[in-house]
Each structure stands twice: as C-alpha cells, then as structure tokens.
Short mmCIF file of C-alpha atoms in Angstrom, two decimals:
data_model
loop_
_atom_site.label_atom_id
_atom_site.label_comp_id
_atom_site.label_asym_id
_atom_site.label_seq_id
_atom_site.Cartn_x
_atom_site.Cartn_y
_atom_site.Cartn_z
CA UNK A 1 -0.28 -0.59 0.09
CA UNK A 2 1.64 3.50 -1.27
CA UNK A 3 -0.82 6.23 -0.41
CA UNK A 4 0.20 9.71 -0.82
CA UNK A 5 -1.82 13.11 -0.03
CA UNK A 6 -3.42 14.21 -3.69
CA UNK A 7 -2.17 18.03 -3.99
CA UNK A 8 -2.99 18.53 -7.52
CA UNK A 9 -4.26 16.97 -10.61
CA UNK A 10 -1.48 14.37 -11.58
CA UNK A 11 -2.11 13.06 -7.74
CA UNK A 12 -5.72 12.70 -8.29
CA UNK A 13 -6.01 11.04 -11.58
CA UNK A 14 -3.60 8.56 -10.30
CA UNK A 15 -5.54 7.81 -7.65
CA UNK A 16 -8.50 7.70 -9.65
CA UNK A 17 -6.59 5.46 -11.41
CA UNK A 18 -5.69 3.02 -8.56
CA UNK A 19 -9.36 3.25 -7.47
CA UNK A 20 -10.47 1.69 -10.64
CA UNK A 21 -7.84 -1.19 -10.12
CA UNK A 22 -8.76 -1.71 -7.06
CA UNK A 23 -12.71 -1.55 -7.53
CA UNK A 24 -13.28 -5.32 -6.96
CA UNK A 25 -11.45 -6.18 -3.68
CA UNK A 26 -12.64 -8.77 -1.65
CA UNK A 27 -13.96 -7.40 1.61
CA UNK A 28 -11.49 -7.29 4.60
CA UNK A 29 -8.23 -7.19 2.28
CA UNK A 30 -5.38 -4.91 2.31
CA UNK A 31 -6.76 -3.65 -1.01
CA UNK A 32 -10.02 -2.62 0.54
CA UNK A 33 -8.42 -1.03 2.95
CA UNK A 34 -6.59 1.11 0.21
CA UNK A 35 -9.94 1.62 -1.66
CA UNK A 36 -11.35 2.93 1.18
CA UNK A 37 -8.42 5.61 2.37
CA UNK A 38 -8.25 6.13 -1.15
CA UNK A 39 -12.32 6.89 -1.05
CA UNK A 40 -11.80 9.28 1.22
CA UNK A 41 -8.67 11.55 0.20
CA UNK A 42 -10.60 11.81 -3.30
CA UNK A 43 -13.74 13.28 -1.56
CA UNK A 44 -11.58 15.51 0.52
CA UNK A 45 -9.36 16.70 -2.67
CA UNK A 46 -12.92 16.87 -4.69
CA UNK A 47 -14.61 18.78 -1.49
CA UNK A 48 -11.81 21.40 -1.70
CA UNK A 49 -11.66 21.94 -5.42
CA UNK A 50 -14.36 24.66 -5.06
CA UNK A 51 -14.08 26.43 -2.41
CA UNK A 52 -14.80 29.91 -3.41
CA UNK A 53 -16.08 32.30 -1.01
CA UNK A 54 -19.26 33.65 -2.25
CA UNK A 55 -19.86 37.20 -2.26
CA UNK A 56 -22.60 39.63 -1.01
CA UNK A 57 -26.21 38.98 -2.55
CA UNK A 58 -26.08 42.10 -4.14
CA UNK A 59 -25.88 40.47 -8.14
CA UNK A 60 -24.01 43.84 -9.31
CA UNK A 61 -21.51 42.81 -5.89
CA UNK A 62 -21.51 39.06 -7.32
CA UNK A 63 -20.33 39.69 -11.00
CA UNK A 64 -18.02 42.12 -10.20
CA UNK A 65 -16.33 39.75 -7.43
CA UNK A 66 -16.19 36.99 -10.03
CA UNK A 67 -14.80 38.92 -12.61
CA UNK A 68 -12.12 40.01 -10.42
CA UNK A 69 -11.18 36.80 -9.57
CA UNK A 70 -10.87 35.66 -13.10
CA UNK A 71 -8.73 38.77 -13.87
CA UNK A 72 -11.24 40.28 -16.14
#
C-alpha cells in the first residue's frame, strides 16, 4: 500500500486510476482498505476544489467579485 496525499490534478488522476484497479477488491483485504482510504482522500480533494467564498447577495457585487477572481 503506497498511499500519498492528493495535492494536484496529477495526484488526483493517479488516485482515480488506482481506485479503478482496486474496485473489485475482496472485502476485508488490504486492497479494500486501500480503496477505502483512497475514497476518503479523493472525496476530500474534490470537496476542496470549489472553495470560492460567496460574495454578498447584491448581484452587481457578485458579478464584480467573480470578474475580479478571473482577472477580467
């Protein structure tokens, strides 16, 4: 078992490929434990992808905020 944190898209894709390889692991095996750990890491990474703070409810301020975030 060689599990690493997921810091970027390359790590993420490698973790997804490993999950695919482990998908049919027997319950209770080391492979199924690795699969479970990878699922948690992937879920955490995906959950942190869109951590954009929401602007105030004023539509003009929201549009301005998102334009600034995208360098427009």
